[in-house]
Amino acid sequence: MIALALLRFLARTPWSTAMALIGMALGVTSIVSVHLVSASISSRLDGLVPGALSEYSHYLHRDKLDTADYLALRKQWRAGALPAITQLSPLVDETTTLEGQSVRVLGADLLARPPSAGAKAIAEQFSWNGAWVDQSLKDQLSIPINGIIEAPKGTLLADIATAHDLLGWRPNQLSYVGLVLSDAFAGSIETAEKLLPGFGAGFPSAKPSLDLAPGWQLVSTAEQYPAREFGKSILFNISALGMLALLVAWLLIYQVAVSWLRRLWPVFDRLHVLGVEWQQLRAYFLFSIGLIATLAAALGLVTGWWLASWLLGMAVPGQEINLNLDSWVIFKAVGSAVAVCLLGGAWAFHRSQQEVSHSSLPAILTLLLLIAATWCVFQPQTGLAGGFFAIAVLSLAASQTIAPLLTRLKRWASMIRGSYLLRVGVREALWHPAELSVALAGLSLAIATAIGVALMVDSFRVDFSQMLDHRLKYDLIAQGDKTALKTFANINKTATLADRIQVYRNTDIRVNGLSMELDISRMDAFESSRYGYSRSLASNGILLSEQAARSLQLSVGDALTVAGEKMTISGMFSAFGDLKPKLIVNDRSPLADALAAQLQVDSVAFKSDRPEILVAALRKQFPALELRLQSDIRRVALKTFDQTFAITTVLITIALLVAAISVYIAVTTMRLNRQTGRQLLNTLGVNRTEQLMMNIALGTGLGLVAIIIALPLGVMFGWILCNVINPRAFGWTIELQLSAEALLRSCTWGMLAAIAAGILQGGDHEEGAFGGR
Amino acid sequence: MTRPSALDVKNISKHYQDGSRQIDVIRDLSFSVAAGESLSVTGPSGSGKSTLLNLLAGLLELDGGDMTLALKDKTFSYRTADERSRTALRRQHIGYVYQFFNLVPTLTVLENVRLPARLNQQRELERHAATLLGEFGLSDRLHDFPETLSGGEQQRVAVARALLLKPPLLLADEPTGNLDAENSNHVADLLFSSCREQNISLVLATHSTEVAGMADTRLHLDTQLPLDTRSQDRQSP
């Protein structure tokens, strides 16, 4: 009988039921879409490391490494002197040119570990002298191909001996040793990564202490593959932003549960008077809200998948998108909807049943968390996780201030002046902390996230644009075919239309065991100024990118030995978007002479008053070269920048939408179950236009309260993103610009979301649980 | 001498639809109330008292018959009026007092009473609001919010608000139903005497025979009789 009454209630209040379903489904949609986008990007980034190397957690390097070094290490390990190591293998890894193709040759002990997992066999007859290649090399080489492996373009995997033959190396030469180090937290991190793809990058990498012989250099996977690490860091930013979206979605789901209970409570109260036990009533309540949550989870999974496809299509246009609705995302979606609903509902039921005594424990806990968060902000070793922990704690603290703020503002409510109807609207926003504080916390968080990210992106764009202004001092850049570039670089006089020609040579190099890019060019005052260094670079001077300086833990004035040459660090420069740490030296330095054999011409830059004519002349003379005008590079760079961050805009929009729905549900419930005087005003002759004005005033009031909290919170988010998260994630600093436009834009969207929630009229005609005729 | 009627109700009917079933709440009801006169409406629950008041307020549409209200310069006919004009009528010419929830909780006592003046842009009446509240013994509660007032005080504020514009018609739906005997008498006295003094027609729905007896005329609505024989009796005390 009671169940029937509840089901009838659901059916007789279709608008509210639909809004609860849609609201919850939107929350799940945001959770699913963020998960799928992050998982897809994570999978692409994992693809940057060949499968054969993915199992290693660290690598050991040393100068002129050979098998004797490896065997000595192995002996030490077998004797039990290196207990942290659970597995080790010799590896060859070098890029060479094979049959005109640039090929990365990987050599591993395939006798001990054949590349069976994930490899597709294609050879009719297996050959130890053959290789496994990625799809791009399948028909490009004459050596026997045993199978296709999942690896970056241009990768070849072979047995060590075959790799030696292909590279022309002496038989005992090795690149490095792959290690698997035991990590007590590896399992937990792996599970966290499954639940929150990209989150693993936030955990500080373990720095195991190994009792190694002198000369060995221990390098983590992150340091070995900075490109992947760079991507993972971006992913972590998106994941963390998604975490805030998740938090807002949870608040919405909780809000729906609370609103649902408030609508049903008068019925329960009277049924209890009639002798129905609270436990039974709670079971019916949880059943009804659980039913809606399950339906919303199913709906959210479908719409989330669709949204993720659309987002990825926008972020990586033209690429194939395969999104997998695996058990983890289903668990996360259903778990979020049902668990938050049931737990939140049960808690709300408990609170309604009995007066919950006000305890100072939450405030003390929040204070302690704030102290911990402050410590994390100023301790770089806490890594990205420390930065985001600070953001999470600030969010928690801010959401706890909503109810006391509303109570305080209510005391000042009689001071509000202006039209009486506007007073009613604005005061209504302050009058009901119990109903509105959860929804307002969600809205504040969404606006604060929008402000924080907008400040970070705007500040980043300003710095990026300034960097482009510095770097793009040339009118034309030639890249591409190395042979043509080399030829061209040697006949400078050909380019008579150019006022200045700058040739850039580069090579990959290991410095203190770390892989870096070394650029060599004529570093006169003009060229040096591109890197923020005002003088000619001395022959023993070297410029470091922020990433390189951070990796090497060096600063200006320190000495650095590169390829046996002792250099002095003259300056540092920003290198947003560089995949590798970068070093720059003068072409007259002894280091340039020492590395002359391995340097390759990477690009040539021109300064000219007539760049278009120069382009036409060069195209004719060197058709194989890629020629790009400075204006085009700038435009493409900024377009790529905006495209990268477009995904964050969409995520923020979803968070704002979810928050607006949450506020709408709270306002509707408040009006249905509270005596707000709306019916009375109708009796007094207040017309529809005036009611709309009151609703706008209510929305504005809600928006203002949310903005009061969100504005300082958002600025703090922005500061943490610029000064804590980005330096830790990418190794670069961004100067926080308190852009009025960014603040205004975010607040305007937040205010519009609140006003929309206030003026939505649907459902107002429905009766509350005890609506009278 | 018989005074000209301010409110004329002729053969009005109102029904509700419940699925395929039609429930006649009011059928062929006629009466009139002169300016300054009072009419009490009594009857058991469900007899249509509140529906009648809502029809008079223009909150509901008539299904049959007509009602007219004499205004200063014209006569308002409910039958032909659309929702907009009925809203305007309510705003400018009708005062209303409910049993519960009479005040806007987010406006102070003074703001609640001034509200009709503001809505009708009659600023000169705003000053009168404080005087009226003083006369009703509420001069020390002007800036308080309704939640801090007792039930009797809230009803007195509601009466003050309903009287502020000196409307030709004041409707009261169980205005004393929620009050103790002392407050009930106080509020009823205020209502009847003020309406009489200000020449306002009062239509009051009540269960209290005592309050009903204070009216010039009584109308009893009855649901106990079968629909076809049901009558709406009108009698003078």
JSON list of N, CA and C in Angstrom, two decimals, chain A residues 149-183:
[
{"chain": "A", "resi": 149, "resn": "ILE", "atom": "N", "xyz": [53.62, -5.04, -33.72]},
{"chain": "A", "resi": 149, "resn": "ILE", "atom": "CA", "xyz": [53.46, -4.71, -32.29]},
{"chain": "A", "resi": 149, "resn": "ILE", "atom": "C", "xyz": [52.80, -3.34, -32.13]},
{"chain": "A", "resi": 150, "resn": "GLU", "atom": "N", "xyz": [52.23, -3.15, -30.95]},
{"chain": "A", "resi": 150, "resn": "GLU", "atom": "CA", "xyz": [51.67, -1.83, -30.60]},
{"chain": "A", "resi": 150, "resn": "GLU", "atom": "C", "xyz": [52.82, -0.95, -30.15]},
{"chain": "A", "resi": 151, "resn": "ALA", "atom": "N", "xyz": [53.18, 0.02, -30.94]},
{"chain": "A", "resi": 151, "resn": "ALA", "atom": "CA", "xyz": [54.32, 0.88, -30.58]},
{"chain": "A", "resi": 151, "resn": "ALA", "atom": "C", "xyz": [54.21, 2.17, -31.39]},
{"chain": "A", "resi": 152, "resn": "PRO", "atom": "N", "xyz": [54.93, 3.22, -30.97]},
{"chain": "A", "resi": 152, "resn": "PRO", "atom": "CA", "xyz": [54.91, 4.45, -31.75]},
{"chain": "A", "resi": 152, "resn": "PRO", "atom": "C", "xyz": [55.44, 4.20, -33.18]},
{"chain": "A", "resi": 153, "resn": "LYS", "atom": "N", "xyz": [55.04, 5.11, -34.05]},
{"chain": "A", "resi": 153, "resn": "LYS", "atom": "CA", "xyz": [55.43, 5.01, -35.46]},
{"chain": "A", "resi": 153, "resn": "LYS", "atom": "C", "xyz": [56.95, 4.90, -35.59]},
{"chain": "A", "resi": 154, "resn": "GLY", "atom": "N", "xyz": [57.43, 3.98, -36.45]},
{"chain": "A", "resi": 154, "resn": "GLY", "atom": "CA", "xyz": [58.85, 3.85, -36.72]},
{"chain": "A", "resi": 154, "resn": "GLY", "atom": "C", "xyz": [59.61, 3.04, -35.68]},
{"chain": "A", "resi": 155, "resn": "THR", "atom": "N", "xyz": [58.92, 2.12, -34.98]},
{"chain": "A", "resi": 155, "resn": "THR", "atom": "CA", "xyz": [59.59, 1.33, -33.95]},
{"chain": "A", "resi": 155, "resn": "THR", "atom": "C", "xyz": [59.82, -0.11, -34.43]},
{"chain": "A", "resi": 156, "resn": "LEU", "atom": "N", "xyz": [60.99, -0.60, -34.12]},
{"chain": "A", "resi": 156, "resn": "LEU", "atom": "CA", "xyz": [61.34, -1.98, -34.49]},
{"chain": "A", "resi": 156, "resn": "LEU", "atom": "C", "xyz": [61.85, -2.69, -33.24]},
{"chain": "A", "resi": 157, "resn": "LEU", "atom": "N", "xyz": [61.33, -3.87, -32.97]},
{"chain": "A", "resi": 157, "resn": "LEU", "atom": "CA", "xyz": [61.77, -4.65, -31.81]},
{"chain": "A", "resi": 157, "resn": "LEU", "atom": "C", "xyz": [62.43, -5.93, -32.30]},
{"chain": "A", "resi": 158, "resn": "ALA", "atom": "N", "xyz": [63.60, -6.21, -31.74]},
{"chain": "A", "resi": 158, "resn": "ALA", "atom": "CA", "xyz": [64.30, -7.42, -32.17]},
{"chain": "A", "resi": 158, "resn": "ALA", "atom": "C", "xyz": [65.07, -7.99, -30.99]},
{"chain": "A", "resi": 159, "resn": "ASP", "atom": "N", "xyz": [65.60, -9.20, -31.18]},
{"chain": "A", "resi": 159, "resn": "ASP", "atom": "CA", "xyz": [66.46, -9.76, -30.15]},
{"chain": "A", "resi": 159, "resn": "ASP", "atom": "C", "xyz": [67.74, -8.90, -30.09]},
{"chain": "A", "resi": 160, "resn": "ILE", "atom": "N", "xyz": [68.37, -8.88, -28.93]},
{"chain": "A", "resi": 160, "resn": "ILE", "atom": "CA", "xyz": [69.53, -7.99, -28.75]},
{"chain": "A", "resi": 160, "resn": "ILE", "atom": "C", "xyz": [70.57, -8.19, -29.87]},
{"chain": "A", "resi": 161, "resn": "ALA", "atom": "N", "xyz": [70.83, -9.44, -30.17]},
{"chain": "A", "resi": 161, "resn": "ALA", "atom": "CA", "xyz": [71.87, -9.72, -31.19]},
{"chain": "A", "resi": 161, "resn": "ALA", "atom": "C", "xyz": [71.46, -9.15, -32.53]},
{"chain": "A", "resi": 162, "resn": "THR", "atom": "N", "xyz": [70.21, -9.31, -32.90]},
{"chain": "A", "resi": 162, "resn": "THR", "atom": "CA", "xyz": [69.73, -8.78, -34.18]},
{"chain": "A", "resi": 162, "resn": "THR", "atom": "C", "xyz": [69.82, -7.25, -34.16]},
{"chain": "A", "resi": 163, "resn": "ALA", "atom": "N", "xyz": [69.44, -6.67, -33.01]},
{"chain": "A", "resi": 163, "resn": "ALA", "atom": "CA", "xyz": [69.50, -5.20, -32.89]},
{"chain": "A", "resi": 163, "resn": "ALA", "atom": "C", "xyz": [70.94, -4.71, -33.08]},
{"chain": "A", "resi": 164, "resn": "HIS", "atom": "N", "xyz": [71.88, -5.42, -32.49]},
{"chain": "A", "resi": 164, "resn": "HIS", "atom": "CA", "xyz": [73.30, -5.06, -32.67]},
{"chain": "A", "resi": 164, "resn": "HIS", "atom": "C", "xyz": [73.66, -5.06, -34.14]},
{"chain": "A", "resi": 165, "resn": "ASP", "atom": "N", "xyz": [73.22, -6.11, -34.85]},
{"chain": "A", "resi": 165, "resn": "ASP", "atom": "CA", "xyz": [73.53, -6.21, -36.29]},
{"chain": "A", "resi": 165, "resn": "ASP", "atom": "C", "xyz": [72.92, -5.03, -37.05]},
{"chain": "A", "resi": 166, "resn": "LEU", "atom": "N", "xyz": [71.66, -4.72, -36.72]},
{"chain": "A", "resi": 166, "resn": "LEU", "atom": "CA", "xyz": [70.97, -3.64, -37.46]},
{"chain": "A", "resi": 166, "resn": "LEU", "atom": "C", "xyz": [71.62, -2.28, -37.19]},
{"chain": "A", "resi": 167, "resn": "LEU", "atom": "N", "xyz": [72.12, -2.10, -35.97]},
{"chain": "A", "resi": 167, "resn": "LEU", "atom": "CA", "xyz": [72.72, -0.82, -35.60]},
{"chain": "A", "resi": 167, "resn": "LEU", "atom": "C", "xyz": [74.21, -0.75, -35.94]},
{"chain": "A", "resi": 168, "resn": "GLY", "atom": "N", "xyz": [74.78, -1.90, -36.20]},
{"chain": "A", "resi": 168, "resn": "GLY", "atom": "CA", "xyz": [76.22, -1.94, -36.47]},
{"chain": "A", "resi": 168, "resn": "GLY", "atom": "C", "xyz": [77.03, -1.76, -35.20]},
{"chain": "A", "resi": 169, "resn": "TRP", "atom": "N", "xyz": [76.51, -2.19, -34.09]},
{"chain": "A", "resi": 169, "resn": "TRP", "atom": "CA", "xyz": [77.18, -2.03, -32.80]},
{"chain": "A", "resi": 169, "resn": "TRP", "atom": "C", "xyz": [78.08, -3.22, -32.52]},
{"chain": "A", "resi": 170, "resn": "ARG", "atom": "N", "xyz": [79.05, -2.98, -31.60]},
{"chain": "A", "resi": 170, "resn": "ARG", "atom": "CA", "xyz": [79.85, -4.12, -31.14]},
{"chain": "A", "resi": 170, "resn": "ARG", "atom": "C", "xyz": [78.95, -5.03, -30.30]},
{"chain": "A", "resi": 171, "resn": "PRO", "atom": "N", "xyz": [79.23, -6.32, -30.24]},
{"chain": "A", "resi": 171, "resn": "PRO", "atom": "CA", "xyz": [78.31, -7.30, -29.64]},
{"chain": "A", "resi": 171, "resn": "PRO", "atom": "C", "xyz": [77.99, -7.07, -28.17]},
{"chain": "A", "resi": 172, "resn": "ASN", "atom": "N", "xyz": [78.89, -6.43, -27.41]},
{"chain": "A", "resi": 172, "resn": "ASN", "atom": "CA", "xyz": [78.60, -6.31, -25.97]},
{"chain": "A", "resi": 172, "resn": "ASN", "atom": "C", "xyz": [78.02, -4.95, -25.57]},
{"chain": "A", "resi": 173, "resn": "GLN", "atom": "N", "xyz": [77.71, -4.13, -26.56]},
{"chain": "A", "resi": 173, "resn": "GLN", "atom": "CA", "xyz": [77.24, -2.77, -26.26]},
{"chain": "A", "resi": 173, "resn": "GLN", "atom": "C", "xyz": [75.74, -2.77, -25.86]},
{"chain": "A", "resi": 174, "resn": "LEU", "atom": "N", "xyz": [75.43, -1.99, -24.82]},
{"chain": "A", "resi": 174, "resn": "LEU", "atom": "CA", "xyz": [74.02, -1.87, -24.36]},
{"chain": "A", "resi": 174, "resn": "LEU", "atom": "C", "xyz": [73.64, -0.40, -24.22]},
{"chain": "A", "resi": 175, "resn": "SER", "atom": "N", "xyz": [72.32, -0.11, -24.24]},
{"chain": "A", "resi": 175, "resn": "SER", "atom": "CA", "xyz": [71.85, 1.28, -24.03]},
{"chain": "A", "resi": 175, "resn": "SER", "atom": "C", "xyz": [71.60, 1.54, -22.56]},
{"chain": "A", "resi": 176, "resn": "TYR", "atom": "N", "xyz": [70.84, 0.67, -21.95]},
{"chain": "A", "resi": 176, "resn": "TYR", "atom": "CA", "xyz": [70.54, 0.81, -20.52]},
{"chain": "A", "resi": 176, "resn": "TYR", "atom": "C", "xyz": [69.96, -0.50, -20.02]},
{"chain": "A", "resi": 177, "resn": "VAL", "atom": "N", "xyz": [69.70, -0.53, -18.71]},
{"chain": "A", "resi": 177, "resn": "VAL", "atom": "CA", "xyz": [69.14, -1.74, -18.11]},
{"chain": "A", "resi": 177, "resn": "VAL", "atom": "C", "xyz": [67.73, -1.39, -17.59]},
{"chain": "A", "resi": 178, "resn": "GLY", "atom": "N", "xyz": [66.76, -2.22, -18.01]},
{"chain": "A", "resi": 178, "resn": "GLY", "atom": "CA", "xyz": [65.39, -2.00, -17.54]},
{"chain": "A", "resi": 178, "resn": "GLY", "atom": "C", "xyz": [65.18, -2.66, -16.18]},
{"chain": "A", "resi": 179, "resn": "LEU", "atom": "N", "xyz": [64.50, -1.96, -15.27]},
{"chain": "A", "resi": 179, "resn": "LEU", "atom": "CA", "xyz": [64.27, -2.49, -13.92]},
{"chain": "A", "resi": 179, "resn": "LEU", "atom": "C", "xyz": [62.79, -2.51, -13.57]},
{"chain": "A", "resi": 180, "resn": "VAL", "atom": "N", "xyz": [62.40, -3.49, -12.80]},
{"chain": "A", "resi": 180, "resn": "VAL", "atom": "CA", "xyz": [61.10, -3.43, -12.16]},
{"chain": "A", "resi": 180, "resn": "VAL", "atom": "C", "xyz": [61.38, -3.35, -10.66]},
{"chain": "A", "resi": 181, "resn": "LEU", "atom": "N", "xyz": [61.00, -2.22, -10.06]},
{"chain": "A", "resi": 181, "resn": "LEU", "atom": "CA", "xyz": [61.24, -2.03, -8.62]},
{"chain": "A", "resi": 181, "resn": "LEU", "atom": "C", "xyz": [59.96, -2.29, -7.84]},
{"chain": "A", "resi": 182, "resn": "SER", "atom": "N", "xyz": [60.12, -2.94, -6.72]},
{"chain": "A", "resi": 182, "resn": "SER", "atom": "CA", "xyz": [58.93, -3.23, -5.91]},
{"chain": "A", "resi": 182, "resn": "SER", "atom": "C", "xyz": [58.38, -1.92, -5.32]},
{"chain": "A", "resi": 183, "resn": "ASP", "atom": "N", "xyz": [57.07, -1.79, -5.37]},
{"chain": "A", "resi": 183, "resn": "ASP", "atom": "CA", "xyz": [56.43, -0.59, -4.86]},
{"chain": "A", "resi": 183, "resn": "ASP", "atom": "C", "xyz": [55.15, -1.01, -4.12]}
]
